Tab-separated table of C-alpha atoms and ligand atoms in Angstrom:
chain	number	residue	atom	x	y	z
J	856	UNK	CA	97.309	118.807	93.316
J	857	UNK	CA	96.290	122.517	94.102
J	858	UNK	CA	99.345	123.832	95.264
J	859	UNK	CA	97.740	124.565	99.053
J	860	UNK	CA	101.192	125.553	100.393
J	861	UNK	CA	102.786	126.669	97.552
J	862	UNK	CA	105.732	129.028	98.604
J	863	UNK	CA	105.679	127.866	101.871
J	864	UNK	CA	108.516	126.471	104.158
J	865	UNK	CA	108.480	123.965	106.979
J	866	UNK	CA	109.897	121.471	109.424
J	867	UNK	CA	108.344	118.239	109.539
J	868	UNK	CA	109.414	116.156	113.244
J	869	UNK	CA	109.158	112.303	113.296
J	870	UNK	CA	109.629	109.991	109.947
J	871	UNK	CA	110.541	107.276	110.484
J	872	UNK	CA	108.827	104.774	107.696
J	873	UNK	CA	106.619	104.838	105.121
J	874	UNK	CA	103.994	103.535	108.296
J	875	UNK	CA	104.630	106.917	109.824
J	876	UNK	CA	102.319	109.935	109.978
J	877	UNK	CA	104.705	112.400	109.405
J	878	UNK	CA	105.888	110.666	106.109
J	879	UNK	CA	102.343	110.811	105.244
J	880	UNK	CA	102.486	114.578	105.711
J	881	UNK	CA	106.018	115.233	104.134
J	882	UNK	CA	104.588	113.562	101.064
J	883	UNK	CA	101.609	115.203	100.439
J	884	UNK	CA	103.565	119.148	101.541
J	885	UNK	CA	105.648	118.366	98.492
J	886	UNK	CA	102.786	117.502	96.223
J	887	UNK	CA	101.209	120.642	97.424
J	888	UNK	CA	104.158	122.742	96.366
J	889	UNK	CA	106.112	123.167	99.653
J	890	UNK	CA	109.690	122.751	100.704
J	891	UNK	CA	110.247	121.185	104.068
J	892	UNK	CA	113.158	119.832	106.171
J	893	UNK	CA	112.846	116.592	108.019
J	894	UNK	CA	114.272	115.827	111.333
J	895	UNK	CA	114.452	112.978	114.039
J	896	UNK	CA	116.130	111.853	116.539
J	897	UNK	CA	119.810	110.475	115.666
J	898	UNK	CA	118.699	106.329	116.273
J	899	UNK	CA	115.966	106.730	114.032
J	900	UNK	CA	117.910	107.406	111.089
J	901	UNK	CA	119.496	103.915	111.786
J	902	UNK	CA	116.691	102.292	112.293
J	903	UNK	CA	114.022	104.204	109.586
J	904	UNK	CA	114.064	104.707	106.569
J	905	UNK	CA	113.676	108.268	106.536
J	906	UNK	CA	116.539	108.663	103.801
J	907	UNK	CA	114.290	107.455	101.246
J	908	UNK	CA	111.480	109.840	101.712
J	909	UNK	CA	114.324	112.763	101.696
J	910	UNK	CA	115.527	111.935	98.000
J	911	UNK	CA	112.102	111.276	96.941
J	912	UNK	CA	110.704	115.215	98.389
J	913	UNK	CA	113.916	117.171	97.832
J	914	UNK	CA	114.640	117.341	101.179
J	915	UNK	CA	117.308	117.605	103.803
J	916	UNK	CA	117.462	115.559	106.962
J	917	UNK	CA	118.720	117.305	110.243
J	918	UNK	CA	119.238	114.651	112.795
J	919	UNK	CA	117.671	116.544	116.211
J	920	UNK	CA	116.918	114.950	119.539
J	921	UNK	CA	114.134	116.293	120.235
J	922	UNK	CA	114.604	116.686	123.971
J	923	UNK	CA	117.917	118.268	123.521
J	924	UNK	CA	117.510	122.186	123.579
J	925	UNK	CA	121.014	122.463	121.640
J	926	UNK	CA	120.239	119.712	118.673
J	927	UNK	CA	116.906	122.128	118.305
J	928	UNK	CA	118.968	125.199	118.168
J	929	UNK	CA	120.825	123.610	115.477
J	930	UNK	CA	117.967	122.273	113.236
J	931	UNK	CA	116.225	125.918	113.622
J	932	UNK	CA	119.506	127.519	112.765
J	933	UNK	CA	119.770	125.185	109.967
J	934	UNK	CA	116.228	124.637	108.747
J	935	UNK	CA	116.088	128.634	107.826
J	936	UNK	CA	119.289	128.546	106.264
J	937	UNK	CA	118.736	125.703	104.017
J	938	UNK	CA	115.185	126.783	102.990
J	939	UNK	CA	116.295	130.537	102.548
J	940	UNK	CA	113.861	131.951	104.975
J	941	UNK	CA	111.349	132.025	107.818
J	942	UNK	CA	109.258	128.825	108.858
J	943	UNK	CA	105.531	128.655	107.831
J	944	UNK	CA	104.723	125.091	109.221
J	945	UNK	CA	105.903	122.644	111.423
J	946	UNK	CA	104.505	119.377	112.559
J	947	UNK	CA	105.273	117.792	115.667
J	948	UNK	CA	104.847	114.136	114.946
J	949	UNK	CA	106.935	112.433	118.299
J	950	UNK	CA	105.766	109.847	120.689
J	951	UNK	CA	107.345	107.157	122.872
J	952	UNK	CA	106.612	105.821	126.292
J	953	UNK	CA	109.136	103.625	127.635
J	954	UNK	CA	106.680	101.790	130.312
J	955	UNK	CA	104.713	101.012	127.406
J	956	UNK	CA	107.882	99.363	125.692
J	957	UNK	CA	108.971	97.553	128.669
J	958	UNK	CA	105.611	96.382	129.682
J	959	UNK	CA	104.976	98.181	132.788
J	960	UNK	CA	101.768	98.633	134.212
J	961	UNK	CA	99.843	102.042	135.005
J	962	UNK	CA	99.969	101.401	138.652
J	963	UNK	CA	103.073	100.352	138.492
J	964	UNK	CA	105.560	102.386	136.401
J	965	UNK	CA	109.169	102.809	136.505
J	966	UNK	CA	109.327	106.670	137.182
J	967	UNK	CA	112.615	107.224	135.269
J	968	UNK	CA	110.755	105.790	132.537
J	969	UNK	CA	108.053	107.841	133.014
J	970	UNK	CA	110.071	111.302	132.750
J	971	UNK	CA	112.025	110.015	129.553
J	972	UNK	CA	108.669	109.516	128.372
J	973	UNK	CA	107.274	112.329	129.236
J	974	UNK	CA	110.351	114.858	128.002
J	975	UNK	CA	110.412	112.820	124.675
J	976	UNK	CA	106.563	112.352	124.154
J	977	UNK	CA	105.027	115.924	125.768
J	978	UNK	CA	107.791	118.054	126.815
J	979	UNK	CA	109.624	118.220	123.462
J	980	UNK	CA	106.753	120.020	122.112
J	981	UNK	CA	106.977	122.915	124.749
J	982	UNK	CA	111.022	122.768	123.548
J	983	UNK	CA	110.323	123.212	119.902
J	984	UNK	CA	107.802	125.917	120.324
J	985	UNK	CA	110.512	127.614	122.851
J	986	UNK	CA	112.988	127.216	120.073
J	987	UNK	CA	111.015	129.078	117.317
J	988	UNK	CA	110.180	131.445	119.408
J	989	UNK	CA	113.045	132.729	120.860
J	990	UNK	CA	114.940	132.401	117.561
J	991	UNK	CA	111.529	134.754	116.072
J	992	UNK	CA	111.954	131.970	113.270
J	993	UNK	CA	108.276	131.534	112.657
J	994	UNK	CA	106.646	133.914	109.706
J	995	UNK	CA	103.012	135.641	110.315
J	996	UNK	CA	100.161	133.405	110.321
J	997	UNK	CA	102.507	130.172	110.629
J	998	UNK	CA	101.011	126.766	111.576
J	999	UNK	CA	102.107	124.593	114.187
J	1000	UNK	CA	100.693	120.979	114.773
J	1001	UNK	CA	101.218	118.291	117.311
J	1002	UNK	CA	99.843	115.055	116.804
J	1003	UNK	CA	97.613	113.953	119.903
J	1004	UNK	CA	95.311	111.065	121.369
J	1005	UNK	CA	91.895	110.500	122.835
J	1006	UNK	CA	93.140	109.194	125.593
J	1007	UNK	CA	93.663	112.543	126.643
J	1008	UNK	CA	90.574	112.975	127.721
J	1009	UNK	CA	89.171	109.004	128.252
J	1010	UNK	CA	90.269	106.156	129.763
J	1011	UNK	CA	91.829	103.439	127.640
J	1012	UNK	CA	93.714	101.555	130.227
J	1013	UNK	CA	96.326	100.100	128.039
J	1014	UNK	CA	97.529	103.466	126.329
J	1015	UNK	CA	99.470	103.827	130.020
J	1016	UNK	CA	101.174	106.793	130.824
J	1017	UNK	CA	100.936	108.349	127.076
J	1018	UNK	CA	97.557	109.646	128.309
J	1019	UNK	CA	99.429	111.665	130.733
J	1020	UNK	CA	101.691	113.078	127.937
J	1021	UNK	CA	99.399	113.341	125.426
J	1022	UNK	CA	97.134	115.808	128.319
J	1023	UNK	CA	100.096	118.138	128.642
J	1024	UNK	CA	100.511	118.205	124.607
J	1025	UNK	CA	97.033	119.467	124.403
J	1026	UNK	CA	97.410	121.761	127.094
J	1027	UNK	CA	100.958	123.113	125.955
J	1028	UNK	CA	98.848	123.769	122.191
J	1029	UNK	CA	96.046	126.174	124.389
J	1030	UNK	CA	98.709	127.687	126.622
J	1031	UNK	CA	101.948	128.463	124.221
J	1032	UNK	CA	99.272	128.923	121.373
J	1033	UNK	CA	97.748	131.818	122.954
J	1034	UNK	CA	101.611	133.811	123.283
J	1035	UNK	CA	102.198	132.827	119.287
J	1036	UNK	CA	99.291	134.125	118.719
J	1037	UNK	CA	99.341	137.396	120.155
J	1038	UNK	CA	102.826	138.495	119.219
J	1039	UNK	CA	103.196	136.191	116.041
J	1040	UNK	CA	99.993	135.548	114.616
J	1041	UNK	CA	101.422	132.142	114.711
J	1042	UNK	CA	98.027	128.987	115.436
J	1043	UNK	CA	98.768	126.070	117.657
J	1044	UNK	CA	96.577	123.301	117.181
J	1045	UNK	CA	96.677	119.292	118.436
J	1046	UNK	CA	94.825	116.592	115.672
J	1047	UNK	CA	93.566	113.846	117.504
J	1048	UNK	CA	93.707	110.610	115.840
J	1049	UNK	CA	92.575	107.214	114.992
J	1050	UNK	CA	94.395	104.207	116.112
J	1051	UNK	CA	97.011	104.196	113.034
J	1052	UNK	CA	99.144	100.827	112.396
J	1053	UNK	CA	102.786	102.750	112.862
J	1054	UNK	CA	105.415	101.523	114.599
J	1055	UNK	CA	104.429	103.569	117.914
J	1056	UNK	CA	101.088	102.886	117.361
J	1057	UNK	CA	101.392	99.012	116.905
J	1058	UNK	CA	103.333	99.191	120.430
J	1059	UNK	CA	100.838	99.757	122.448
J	1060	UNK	CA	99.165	96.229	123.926
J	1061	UNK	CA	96.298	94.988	122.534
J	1062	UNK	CA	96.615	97.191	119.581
J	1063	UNK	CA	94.825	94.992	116.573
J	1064	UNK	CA	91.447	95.362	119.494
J	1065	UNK	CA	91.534	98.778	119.617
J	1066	UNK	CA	91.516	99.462	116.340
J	1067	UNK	CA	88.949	97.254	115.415
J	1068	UNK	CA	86.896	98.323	118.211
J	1069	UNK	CA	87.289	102.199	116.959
J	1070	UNK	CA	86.376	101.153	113.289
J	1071	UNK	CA	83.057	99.381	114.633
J	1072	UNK	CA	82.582	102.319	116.650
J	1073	UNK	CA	83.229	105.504	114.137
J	1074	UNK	CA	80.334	106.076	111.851
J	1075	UNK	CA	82.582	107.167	109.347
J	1076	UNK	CA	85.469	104.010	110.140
J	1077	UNK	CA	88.838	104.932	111.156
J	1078	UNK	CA	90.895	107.946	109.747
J	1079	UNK	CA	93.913	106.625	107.916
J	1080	UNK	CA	97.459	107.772	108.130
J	1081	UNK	CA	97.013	109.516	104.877
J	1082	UNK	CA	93.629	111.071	105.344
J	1083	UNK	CA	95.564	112.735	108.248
J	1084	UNK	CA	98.129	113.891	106.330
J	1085	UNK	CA	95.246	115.580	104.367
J	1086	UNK	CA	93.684	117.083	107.375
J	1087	UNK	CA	97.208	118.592	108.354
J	1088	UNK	CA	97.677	120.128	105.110
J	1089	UNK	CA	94.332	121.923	105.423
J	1090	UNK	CA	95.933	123.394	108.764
J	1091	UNK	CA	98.945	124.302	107.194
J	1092	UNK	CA	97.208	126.164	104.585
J	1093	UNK	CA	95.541	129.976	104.191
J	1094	UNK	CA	92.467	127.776	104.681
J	1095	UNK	CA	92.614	127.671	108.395
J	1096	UNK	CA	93.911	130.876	109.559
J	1097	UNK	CA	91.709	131.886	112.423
J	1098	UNK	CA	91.769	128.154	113.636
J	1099	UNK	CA	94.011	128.154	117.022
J	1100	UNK	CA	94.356	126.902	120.597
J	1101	UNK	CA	92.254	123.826	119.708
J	1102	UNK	CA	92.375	120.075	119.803
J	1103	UNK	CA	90.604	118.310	116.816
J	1104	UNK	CA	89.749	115.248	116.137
J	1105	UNK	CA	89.728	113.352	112.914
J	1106	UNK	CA	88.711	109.973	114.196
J	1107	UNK	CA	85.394	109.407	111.820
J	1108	UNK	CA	83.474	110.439	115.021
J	1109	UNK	CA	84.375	108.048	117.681
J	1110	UNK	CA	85.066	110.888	120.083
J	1111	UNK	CA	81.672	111.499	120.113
J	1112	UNK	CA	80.135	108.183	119.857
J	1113	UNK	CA	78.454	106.415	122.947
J	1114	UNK	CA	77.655	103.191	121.523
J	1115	UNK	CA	77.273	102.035	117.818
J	1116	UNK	CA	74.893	99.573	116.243
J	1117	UNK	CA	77.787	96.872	115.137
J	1118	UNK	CA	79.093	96.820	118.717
J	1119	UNK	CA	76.212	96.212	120.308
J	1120	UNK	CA	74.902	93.568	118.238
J	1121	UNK	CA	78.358	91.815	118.580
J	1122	UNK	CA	78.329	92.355	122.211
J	1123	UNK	CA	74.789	91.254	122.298
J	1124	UNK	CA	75.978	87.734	121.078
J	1125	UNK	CA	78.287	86.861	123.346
J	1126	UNK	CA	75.813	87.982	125.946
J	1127	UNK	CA	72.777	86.056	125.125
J	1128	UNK	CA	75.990	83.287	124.314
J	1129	UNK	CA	76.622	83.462	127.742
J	1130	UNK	CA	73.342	83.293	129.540
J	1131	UNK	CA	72.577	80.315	127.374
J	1132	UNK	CA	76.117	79.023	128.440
J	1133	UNK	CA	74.868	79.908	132.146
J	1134	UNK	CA	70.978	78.638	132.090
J	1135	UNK	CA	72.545	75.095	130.723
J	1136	UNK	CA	74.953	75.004	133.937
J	1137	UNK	CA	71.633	76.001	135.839
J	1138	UNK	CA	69.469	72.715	134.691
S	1863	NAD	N1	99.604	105.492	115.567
S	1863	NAD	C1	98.556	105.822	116.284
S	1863	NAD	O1	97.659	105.006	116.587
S	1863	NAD	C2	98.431	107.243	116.761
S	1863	NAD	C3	97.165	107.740	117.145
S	1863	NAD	C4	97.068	109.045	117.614
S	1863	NAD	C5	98.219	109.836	117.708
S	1863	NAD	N2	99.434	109.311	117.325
S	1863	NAD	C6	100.629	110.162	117.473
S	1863	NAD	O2	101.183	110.412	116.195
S	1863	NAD	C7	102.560	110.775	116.372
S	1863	NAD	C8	103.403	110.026	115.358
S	1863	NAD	O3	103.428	108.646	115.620
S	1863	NAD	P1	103.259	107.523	114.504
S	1863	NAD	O4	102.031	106.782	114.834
S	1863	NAD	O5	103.414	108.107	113.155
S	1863	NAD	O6	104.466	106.533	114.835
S	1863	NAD	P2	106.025	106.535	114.431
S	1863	NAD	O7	106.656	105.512	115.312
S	1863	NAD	O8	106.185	106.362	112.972
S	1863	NAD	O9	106.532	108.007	114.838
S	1863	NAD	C9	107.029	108.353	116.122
S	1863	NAD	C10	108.290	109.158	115.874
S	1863	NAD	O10	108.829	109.725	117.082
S	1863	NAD	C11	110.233	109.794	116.860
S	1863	NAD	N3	110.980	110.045	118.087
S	1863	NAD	C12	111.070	109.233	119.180
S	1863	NAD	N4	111.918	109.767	120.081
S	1863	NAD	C13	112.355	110.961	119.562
S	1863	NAD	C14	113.224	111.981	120.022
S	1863	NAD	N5	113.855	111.897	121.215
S	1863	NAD	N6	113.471	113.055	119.218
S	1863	NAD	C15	112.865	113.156	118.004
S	1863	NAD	N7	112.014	112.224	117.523
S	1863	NAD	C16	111.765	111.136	118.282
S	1863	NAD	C17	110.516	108.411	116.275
S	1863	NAD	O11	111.815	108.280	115.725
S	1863	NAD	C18	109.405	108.301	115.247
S	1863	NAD	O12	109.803	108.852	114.013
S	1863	NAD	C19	102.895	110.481	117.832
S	1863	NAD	O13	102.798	111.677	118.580
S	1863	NAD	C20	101.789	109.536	118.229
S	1863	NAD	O14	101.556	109.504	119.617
S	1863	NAD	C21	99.550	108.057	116.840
């Protein structure tokens, strides 16, 4: 490949299969030269796979709730150790909303729910960024990444209280970005997505619609799990230094779509469908 982050050392938050972004990321940080620890929380390494991608990049695994101040005091501690220095990049690739899970509706959610949600989902960011900074673990000009939603800023009604979390992960990029910045030269940045088929991302209802509606909708179709591991490479790399405090999207332009050809001419047919359907009832 071209070695984009040669030298460089990072932690890499939220592999759990080969589905998952962040195995998408850890993948393609090794082919570009890096070394890299990965981490989630201790269930997943039950349930994932995450083993598998550690043998195949050289890696270690450090099991770390996320929302758990002392498992990320650990995995800091740890993650410098093991790679023999200061952190370059880290990706923050966590998201769970137990409403969604349980079926719960907007208007109605269960507001324990919500905060577990919310402290796994938004506030975990805020923890890790804490973390790295207090420990002064991050080198000079050091990437950070949190992986974010449109919903953020739209209404999809089904994406539930995520939008909520994924707001405050956007906002926690601006506001903790600017303080990294100043006194670390460290960026902050959100990527904003395409639906992805993942296991979080296949959990939200009426999934398979969404993303076919987005890939109707995007003039350049939906951005794959891999093309976003690209994209966060590029932000990892001396390619993007002066990029911070920003949330972008990689979505094949959705986010700034109003209305696309193909969805209007399939929306047009079940309209003129249904006045035909209407002006027989009529006669
Ligand atoms: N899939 C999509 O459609 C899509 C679109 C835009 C943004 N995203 C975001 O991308 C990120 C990665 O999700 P994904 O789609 O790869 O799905 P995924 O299910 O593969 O990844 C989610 C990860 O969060 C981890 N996690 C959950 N609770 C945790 C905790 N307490 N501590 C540490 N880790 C924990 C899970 O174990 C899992 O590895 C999420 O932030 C998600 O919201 C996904």
């Amino acid at each position: 490949m071209h070695n984009l982050l040669k030298g460089k050392r990072g932690i890499i938050f939220g592999a759990l299969d080969s589905k998952s972004i962040a195995w998408k990321v850890a993948e393609r940080a090794h082919e570009e030269g890096a070394t890299f620890v990965l981490t989630n929380a201790p269930v997943a390494m039950r349930l994932g796979t995450i083993k598998e991608l550690a043998e195949k990049t050289g890696s270690e695994v450090i099991p770390a709730d996320a929302t758990s101040m002392m498992d990320l005091e650990v995995l800091v501690d740890k993650a410098v150790e093991i790679l023999g220095g200061k952190i370059d990049f880290v990706l923050h690739s966590i998201g769970m909303s137990v409403n969604v899970r349980r079926g719960n509706h907007y208007t109605n959610q269960d507001y324990n729910f919500t905060k577990t949600g919310f402290d796994v989902s938004a506030l975990s960011f805020h923890r890790v960024m804490s973390m790295l900074h207090k420990k002064d673990a991050m080198n000079e000009w050091g990437s950070i990444v949190a992986l974010s939603y449109m919903a953020a800023q739209r209404v999809f009604p089904d994406y539930n209280d995520m939008a909520d979390n994924k707001a405050y992960l956007e906002s926690v990029a601006r506001s903790f970005g600017y303080f990294f910045g100043i006194e670390k030269k460290v960026r902050v940045n959100t990527i904003s997505q395409s639906p992805t088929p993942t296991t979080a991302g296949s959990g939200v209802k009426g999934f398979d619609g969404f993303i076919a509606y987005a890939e109707k909708m995007s003039p350049l179709g939906n951005a794959t799990a891999l093309e976003c591991a690209d994209y966060t490479i590029s932000l990892f790399s001396d390619l993007t230094k002066k990029v911070t405090l920003q949330n972008l999207f990689h979505d094949g332009g959705f986010s700034n779509m109003g209305v696309s050809n193909p969805i209007m001419e399939n929306f047009m047919s079940t309209f003129e469908h249904e006045s035909d359907t209407i002006e027989e009832t009529d006669k």
